[in-house]
PDB file of C-alpha atoms in Angstrom:
ATOM      1  CA  THR P  16      78.081  30.618  90.571  1.00 90.00           C
ATOM      2  CA  ILE P  17      80.269  33.653  89.844  1.00 94.00           C
ATOM      3  CA  ILE P  18      81.878  33.356  93.265  1.00 96.00           C
ATOM      4  CA  LYS P  19      82.612  29.662  92.698  1.00 96.00           C
ATOM      5  CA  TYR P  20      84.333  30.213  89.369  1.00 96.00           C
ATOM      6  CA  SER P  21      86.097  33.359  90.553  1.00 97.00           C
ATOM      7  CA  ASP P  22      87.748  31.297  93.286  1.00 97.00           C
ATOM      8  CA  LEU P  23      88.720  28.622  90.773  1.00 97.00           C
ATOM      9  CA  LEU P  24      90.262  31.203  88.450  1.00 96.00           C
ATOM     10  CA  ILE P  25      92.200  32.845  91.282  1.00 96.00           C
ATOM     11  CA  GLN P  26      93.405  29.471  92.471  1.00 96.00           C
ATOM     12  CA  LYS P  27      94.824  28.675  89.034  1.00 95.00           C
ATOM     13  CA  ALA P  28      96.775  31.957  89.087  1.00 95.00           C
ATOM     14  CA  GLU P  29      98.294  31.565  92.552  1.00 93.00           C
ATOM     15  CA  ASN P  30     101.691  30.487  91.219  1.00 94.00           C
ATOM     16  CA  ASN P  31     101.934  33.550  88.997  1.00 96.00           C
ATOM     17  CA  PRO P  32     102.050  36.667  91.232  1.00 94.00           C
ATOM     18  CA  GLU P  33     101.342  39.167  88.452  1.00 96.00           C
ATOM     19  CA  MET P  34      98.429  37.162  87.081  1.00 96.00           C
ATOM     20  CA  PHE P  35      97.084  36.619  90.613  1.00 96.00           C
ATOM     21  CA  LYS P  36      97.270  40.356  91.254  1.00 96.00           C
ATOM     22  CA  TYR P  37      95.534  41.233  88.005  1.00 96.00           C
ATOM     23  CA  ILE P  38      92.701  38.717  88.387  1.00 97.00           C
ATOM     24  CA  VAL P  39      91.947  39.632  92.019  1.00 97.00           C
ATOM     25  CA  TRP P  40      92.031  43.335  91.159  1.00 95.00           C
ATOM     26  CA  TYR P  41      89.865  42.866  88.062  1.00 96.00           C
ATOM     27  CA  LEU P  42      87.205  40.820  89.858  1.00 96.00           C
ATOM     28  CA  SER P  43      86.933  43.190  92.816  1.00 94.00           C
ATOM     29  CA  SER P  44      86.772  46.231  90.533  1.00 93.00           C
ATOM     30  CA  ARG P  45      84.369  44.643  88.057  1.00 93.00           C
ATOM     31  CA  PHE P  46      81.796  43.493  90.588  1.00 93.00           C
ATOM     32  CA  GLU P  47      81.955  46.540  92.843  1.00 88.00           C
ATOM     33  CA  ARG P  48      80.679  48.541  89.875  1.00 85.00           C
ATOM     34  CA  SER P  49      78.281  45.921  88.508  1.00 85.00           C
ATOM     35  CA  LYS P  50      74.758  47.102  87.770  1.00 83.00           C
ATOM     36  CA  TYR P  51      73.353  43.573  87.900  1.00 84.00           C
ATOM     37  CA  LEU P  52      71.266  42.679  90.937  1.00 84.00           C
ATOM     38  CA  GLY P  53      73.067  40.651  93.548  1.00 89.00           C
ATOM     39  CA  GLN P  54      76.538  40.846  92.069  1.00 93.00           C
ATOM     40  CA  ASP P  55      77.750  43.031  94.926  1.00 94.00           C
ATOM     41  CA  ALA P  56      78.008  39.704  96.778  1.00 96.00           C
ATOM     42  CA  VAL P  57      80.960  38.828  94.534  1.00 97.00           C
ATOM     43  CA  PHE P  58      82.760  42.021  95.535  1.00 97.00           C
ATOM     44  CA  VAL P  59      82.150  41.298  99.218  1.00 97.00           C
ATOM     45  CA  HIS P  60      83.476  37.747  98.812  1.00 97.00           C
ATOM     46  CA  ILE P  61      86.654  38.845  97.048  1.00 97.00           C
ATOM     47  CA  ILE P  62      87.403  41.550  99.605  1.00 97.00           C
ATOM     48  CA  LYS P  63      86.788  39.347 102.630  1.00 97.00           C
ATOM     49  CA  ASN P  64      88.612  36.284 101.317  1.00 97.00           C
ATOM     50  CA  TYR P  65      91.603  37.862  99.607  1.00 97.00           C
ATOM     51  CA  TYR P  66      92.180  41.510 100.535  1.00 97.00           C
ATOM     52  CA  ALA P  67      91.126  41.310 104.188  1.00 97.00           C
ATOM     53  CA  LYS P  68      93.188  38.142 104.721  1.00 96.00           C
ATOM     54  CA  GLY P  69      96.429  39.817 103.728  1.00 95.00           C
ATOM     55  CA  ARG P  70      96.780  38.137 100.352  1.00 95.00           C
ATOM     56  CA  CYS P  71      97.041  41.411  98.423  1.00 96.00           C
ATOM     57  CA  PRO P  72     100.202  43.130  99.759  1.00 94.00           C
ATOM     58  CA  TRP P  73     100.307  45.570  96.853  1.00 95.00           C
ATOM     59  CA  VAL P  74      97.340  47.534  98.211  1.00 95.00           C
ATOM     60  CA  ASP P  75      97.998  50.691 100.215  1.00 95.00           C
ATOM     61  CA  GLU P  76      96.918  50.335 103.851  1.00 95.00           C
ATOM     62  CA  THR P  77      94.445  53.224 103.701  1.00 96.00           C
ATOM     63  CA  VAL P  78      92.929  51.933 100.460  1.00 96.00           C
ATOM     64  CA  LEU P  79      92.677  48.475 101.998  1.00 96.00           C
ATOM     65  CA  GLU P  80      90.859  49.828 105.052  1.00 97.00           C
ATOM     66  CA  ASN P  81      88.371  51.612 102.826  1.00 96.00           C
ATOM     67  CA  MET P  82      87.769  48.490 100.733  1.00 96.00           C
ATOM     68  CA  VAL P  83      87.178  46.335 103.794  1.00 97.00           C
ATOM     69  CA  ARG P  84      84.875  48.956 105.290  1.00 96.00           C
ATOM     70  CA  ARG P  85      82.911  49.111 102.038  1.00 95.00           C
ATOM     71  CA  ALA P  86      82.585  45.316 101.949  1.00 97.00           C
ATOM     72  CA  ASP P  87      81.439  45.260 105.585  1.00 96.00           C
ATOM     73  CA  ILE P  88      78.676  47.761 104.791  1.00 96.00           C
ATOM     74  CA  LEU P  89      77.475  45.883 101.716  1.00 96.00           C
ATOM     75  CA  ASP P  90      77.672  42.514 103.459  1.00 97.00           C
ATOM     76  CA  LYS P  91      74.837  43.479 105.807  1.00 96.00           C
ATOM     77  CA  VAL P  92      72.432  44.409 102.997  1.00 97.00           C
ATOM     78  CA  LEU P  93      73.098  41.692 100.433  1.00 97.00           C
ATOM     79  CA  ILE P  94      70.123  39.948  98.870  1.00 96.00           C
ATOM     80  CA  GLY P  95      69.278  37.033 101.134  1.00 95.00           C
ATOM     81  CA  LYS P  96      70.340  38.795 104.344  1.00 97.00           C
ATOM     82  CA  THR P  97      67.919  39.860 107.069  1.00 98.00           C
ATOM     83  CA  ALA P  98      67.239  43.575 106.726  1.00 98.00           C
ATOM     84  CA  PRO P  99      68.864  45.723 109.435  1.00 98.00           C
ATOM     85  CA  PHE P 100      66.335  46.758 112.077  1.00 98.00           C
ATOM     86  CA  LEU P 101      65.371  50.405 111.651  1.00 98.00           C
ATOM     87  CA  VAL P 102      63.256  52.572 113.971  1.00 98.00           C
ATOM     88  CA  MET P 103      62.262  56.154 113.106  1.00 98.00           C
ATOM     89  CA  GLN P 104      59.505  58.641 113.883  1.00 97.00           C
ATOM     90  CA  ASP P 105      56.387  59.264 111.839  1.00 97.00           C
ATOM     91  CA  THR P 106      54.933  62.740 111.298  1.00 95.00           C
ATOM     92  CA  ALA P 107      53.283  62.583 114.743  1.00 95.00           C
ATOM     93  CA  GLU P 108      56.651  61.713 116.351  1.00 94.00           C
ATOM     94  CA  LYS P 109      55.593  58.147 117.090  1.00 97.00           C
ATOM     95  CA  PHE P 110      58.295  55.544 116.544  1.00 97.00           C
ATOM     96  CA  HIS P 111      57.825  52.749 113.998  1.00 98.00           C
ATOM     97  CA  SER P 112      60.119  49.972 112.788  1.00 98.00           C
ATOM     98  CA  ASN P 113      60.530  48.429 109.369  1.00 98.00           C
ATOM     99  CA  TYR P 114      59.607  45.106 110.996  1.00 98.00           C
ATOM    100  CA  GLU P 115      56.123  46.015 112.194  1.00 97.00           C
ATOM    101  CA  LEU P 116      54.217  45.762 108.916  1.00 97.00           C
ATOM    102  CA  ASN P 117      52.445  42.395 108.978  1.00 96.00           C
ATOM    103  CA  VAL P 118      52.424  41.731 105.242  1.00 98.00           C
ATOM    104  CA  ASP P 119      54.022  39.384 102.742  1.00 98.00           C
ATOM    105  CA  TYR P 120      56.196  42.171 101.348  1.00 98.00           C
ATOM    106  CA  THR P 121      57.579  45.324 102.925  1.00 98.00           C
ATOM    107  CA  ILE P 122      58.849  47.921 100.472  1.00 98.00           C
ATOM    108  CA  MET P 123      61.429  50.233 102.011  1.00 98.00           C
ATOM    109  CA  TRP P 124      61.296  53.468 100.021  1.00 98.00           C
ATOM    110  CA  PHE P 125      64.200  55.883 100.591  1.00 98.00           C
ATOM    111  CA  TRP P 126      63.335  59.240  99.086  1.00 98.00           C
ATOM    112  CA  ASP P 127      63.965  62.974  99.352  1.00 97.00           C
ATOM    113  CA  THR P 128      61.640  65.950  99.023  1.00 96.00           C
ATOM    114  CA  ASP P 129      64.082  67.737  96.693  1.00 94.00           C
ATOM    115  CA  CYS P 130      64.944  64.728  94.520  1.00 95.00           C
ATOM    116  CA  GLY P 131      63.709  65.183  90.943  1.00 95.00           C
ATOM    117  CA  HIS P 132      63.596  61.449  90.272  1.00 96.00           C
ATOM    118  CA  CYS P 133      61.646  60.937  93.503  1.00 96.00           C
ATOM    119  CA  LYS P 134      59.066  63.477  92.380  1.00 95.00           C
ATOM    120  CA  THR P 135      58.571  61.473  89.189  1.00 96.00           C
ATOM    121  CA  ALA P 136      58.603  58.032  90.793  1.00 97.00           C
ATOM    122  CA  THR P 137      56.482  58.742  93.877  1.00 97.00           C
ATOM    123  CA  PRO P 138      53.187  59.201  91.943  1.00 97.00           C
ATOM    124  CA  LEU P 139      53.868  55.876  90.187  1.00 97.00           C
ATOM    125  CA  LEU P 140      54.462  54.209  93.528  1.00 98.00           C
ATOM    126  CA  LYS P 141      51.276  55.749  94.919  1.00 98.00           C
ATOM    127  CA  GLU P 142      49.201  54.474  91.982  1.00 98.00           C
ATOM    128  CA  PHE P 143      50.661  50.977  92.428  1.00 98.00           C
ATOM    129  CA  TYR P 144      50.074  51.106  96.172  1.00 98.00           C
ATOM    130  CA  ASN P 145      46.422  52.167  95.928  1.00 97.00           C
ATOM    131  CA  ARG P 146      45.673  49.629  93.219  1.00 97.00           C
ATOM    132  CA  ALA P 147      47.545  46.524  94.353  1.00 97.00           C
ATOM    133  CA  LYS P 148      48.543  46.695  98.030  1.00 97.00           C
ATOM    134  CA  ASP P 149      45.704  44.402  99.134  1.00 97.00           C
ATOM    135  CA  SER P 150      45.824  41.900  96.277  1.00 97.00           C
ATOM    136  CA  LEU P 151      49.601  41.526  96.535  1.00 98.00           C
ATOM    137  CA  ASN P 152      49.645  41.957 100.333  1.00 98.00           C
ATOM    138  CA  PHE P 153      52.419  44.530 100.585  1.00 98.00           C
ATOM    139  CA  ASP P 154      52.952  47.789 102.405  1.00 98.00           C
ATOM    140  CA  ILE P 155      55.466  50.610 102.285  1.00 98.00           C
ATOM    141  CA  TYR P 156      57.849  51.897 104.941  1.00 98.00           C
ATOM    142  CA  ALA P 157      58.955  55.222 103.458  1.00 98.00           C
ATOM    143  CA  ILE P 158      62.091  56.870 104.824  1.00 98.00           C
ATOM    144  CA  CYS P 159      62.552  60.533 103.953  1.00 97.00           C
ATOM    145  CA  LEU P 160      66.189  61.582 103.666  1.00 96.00           C
ATOM    146  CA  THR P 161      65.701  65.317 104.146  1.00 93.00           C
ATOM    147  CA  SER P 162      66.490  66.764 107.558  1.00 88.00           C
ATOM    148  CA  ASP P 163      63.883  69.500 107.082  1.00 93.00           C
ATOM    149  CA  THR P 164      60.914  67.957 108.904  1.00 93.00           C
ATOM    150  CA  VAL P 165      58.576  70.823 108.019  1.00 95.00           C
ATOM    151  CA  LYS P 166      59.212  70.361 104.306  1.00 95.00           C
ATOM    152  CA  TRP P 167      58.837  66.585 104.723  1.00 96.00           C
ATOM    153  CA  LYS P 168      55.489  66.824 106.519  1.00 96.00           C
ATOM    154  CA  ASN P 169      54.159  69.382 104.052  1.00 96.00           C
ATOM    155  CA  TYR P 170      55.149  67.204 101.108  1.00 96.00           C
ATOM    156  CA  ILE P 171      53.309  64.217 102.581  1.00 97.00           C
ATOM    157  CA  LYS P 172      50.197  66.291 103.235  1.00 96.00           C
ATOM    158  CA  THR P 173      50.202  68.012  99.847  1.00 96.00           C
ATOM    159  CA  ASN P 174      50.764  64.791  97.905  1.00 96.00           C
ATOM    160  CA  HIS P 175      48.546  62.588 100.117  1.00 97.00           C
ATOM    161  CA  LEU P 176      51.146  59.862 100.606  1.00 97.00           C
ATOM    162  CA  PRO P 177      49.110  57.032 102.151  1.00 97.00           C
ATOM    163  CA  TRP P 178      51.765  54.654 103.510  1.00 98.00           C
ATOM    164  CA  LEU P 179      53.833  54.619 106.696  1.00 98.00           C
ATOM    165  CA  ASN P 180      56.033  57.697 106.486  1.00 98.00           C
ATOM    166  CA  VAL P 181      59.036  58.091 108.763  1.00 98.00           C
ATOM    167  CA  GLY P 182      61.786  60.664 108.807  1.00 96.00           C
ATOM    168  CA  GLY P 183      63.434  63.357 110.873  1.00 91.00           C
ATOM    169  CA  ASN P 184      66.740  63.184 112.667  1.00 84.00           C
ATOM    170  CA  LYS P 185      66.110  60.385 115.163  1.00 93.00           C
ATOM    171  CA  ALA P 186      66.873  56.768 114.326  1.00 96.00           C
ATOM    172  CA  ASN P 187      68.351  53.759 116.096  1.00 97.00           C
ATOM    173  CA  ILE P 188      71.074  53.409 113.424  1.00 97.00           C
ATOM    174  CA  ASP P 189      72.868  55.513 110.837  1.00 96.00           C
ATOM    175  CA  PHE P 190      70.513  54.233 108.160  1.00 97.00           C
ATOM    176  CA  ARG P 191      72.240  56.061 105.303  1.00 96.00           C
ATOM    177  CA  GLU P 192      75.423  54.110 105.964  1.00 96.00           C
ATOM    178  CA  VAL P 193      73.824  50.833 107.021  1.00 97.00           C
ATOM    179  CA  TYR P 194      71.552  50.693 103.968  1.00 97.00           C
ATOM    180  CA  ASP P 195      74.216  52.167 101.664  1.00 96.00           C
ATOM    181  CA  ILE P 196      72.064  55.120 100.642  1.00 96.00           C
ATOM    182  CA  LYS P 197      74.205  57.320  98.406  1.00 92.00           C
ATOM    183  CA  SER P 198      71.413  58.596  96.150  1.00 93.00           C
ATOM    184  CA  SER P 199      67.636  58.599  95.939  1.00 95.00           C
ATOM    185  CA  PRO P 200      65.235  57.065  95.440  1.00 97.00           C
ATOM    186  CA  ARG P 201      66.346  53.632  96.620  1.00 97.00           C
ATOM    187  CA  ILE P 202      64.179  50.557  97.112  1.00 98.00           C
ATOM    188  CA  TYR P 203      64.576  47.464  99.279  1.00 98.00           C
ATOM    189  CA  VAL P 204      61.915  44.746  99.187  1.00 98.00           C
ATOM    190  CA  LEU P 205      61.630  42.459 102.225  1.00 98.00           C
ATOM    191  CA  ASP P 206      59.639  39.246 102.437  1.00 97.00           C
ATOM    192  CA  LYS P 207      57.409  38.335 105.388  1.00 96.00           C
ATOM    193  CA  ASP P 208      60.485  37.227 107.366  1.00 97.00           C
ATOM    194  CA  LYS P 209      62.136  40.615 106.670  1.00 98.00           C
ATOM    195  CA  THR P 210      64.738  39.057 104.407  1.00 97.00           C
ATOM    196  CA  ILE P 211      65.991  41.283 101.602  1.00 97.00           C
ATOM    197  CA  ILE P 212      64.768  39.702  98.371  1.00 96.00           C
ATOM    198  CA  VAL P 213      65.596  42.513  95.958  1.00 96.00           C
ATOM    199  CA  LYS P 214      66.988  46.040  96.080  1.00 96.00           C
ATOM    200  CA  ASN P 215      67.730  49.017  93.863  1.00 93.00           C
ATOM    201  CA  ILE P 216      65.040  48.276  91.291  1.00 94.00           C
ATOM    202  CA  GLY P 217      62.751  50.865  89.735  1.00 95.00           C
ATOM    203  CA  VAL P 218      59.204  51.531  90.887  1.00 97.00           C
ATOM    204  CA  GLU P 219      57.963  50.328  87.490  1.00 96.00           C
ATOM    205  CA  GLU P 220      59.567  46.926  88.142  1.00 96.00           C
ATOM    206  CA  LEU P 221      57.985  46.303  91.534  1.00 97.00           C
ATOM    207  CA  GLU P 222      54.669  44.828  90.429  1.00 97.00           C
ATOM    208  CA  ASN P 223      56.107  42.202  88.110  1.00 96.00           C
ATOM    209  CA  PHE P 224      58.761  41.298  90.640  1.00 96.00           C
ATOM    210  CA  ILE P 225      56.268  40.714  93.460  1.00 97.00           C
ATOM    211  CA  ILE P 226      53.883  38.792  91.184  1.00 96.00           C
ATOM    212  CA  ASN P 227      56.680  36.534  89.963  1.00 95.00           C
ATOM    213  CA  HIS P 228      58.035  36.065  93.463  1.00 95.00           C
ATOM    214  CA  LYS P 229      54.594  35.026  94.693  1.00 94.00           C
ATOM    215  CA  LYS P 230      54.484  32.452  91.893  1.00 92.00           C
ATOM    216  CA  GLY P 231      57.821  31.035  92.992  1.00 90.00           C
ATOM    217  CA  LEU P 232      59.536  32.130  89.795  1.00 89.00           C
ATOM    218  CA  ILE P 233      62.161  34.205  91.615  1.00 80.00           C
ATOM    219  CA  LYS P 234      64.405  32.486  94.119  1.00 72.00           C
ATOM    220  CA  PHE P 235      67.691  33.463  95.706  1.00 63.00           C
TER     221      PHE P 235
END
């Protein structure tokens, strides 16, 4: 809906270059920084349909390249898109993909051993996992961001993390870039078809989201 009316507003301003410039700039800036779920799709739309098509000549070439690159990254992980295929090693150096969990919901949990927020959120996630993984038919594919594999393995062992843990320095893609991981923890929730149905929500929001999605109350 926002995309539809953004296009209409821009169209009305096309005969006024200064107004056109301001509206396109405002919309791209506003929705790149939006904290509302799914509104990054508006940013991607504006960049691809106006900036990338040469309709914004006021933008410096280097800035334009960075904006288009940013939109390309986000475009692949928008809500409603199929999650990029990721393969990494577990603690026994066996490779696993984020597609192999045969459940209704796959939670991709990007975390770091030295992240203070992760240390607070991980016990909450563990409690939720142990209590509701069977009734809600979900599982967790946890990607550790630290490159220190010894610290990673020790953390898993000490904290008894029961889900599929992957990490280390071997992966089929640059997952930090592909999944736009700039901080931790980060969450992506995939449905049984591995479509991204929500991302960047808190651990405390997961249960209600999955329950409501199962009821058909959340649709994208």
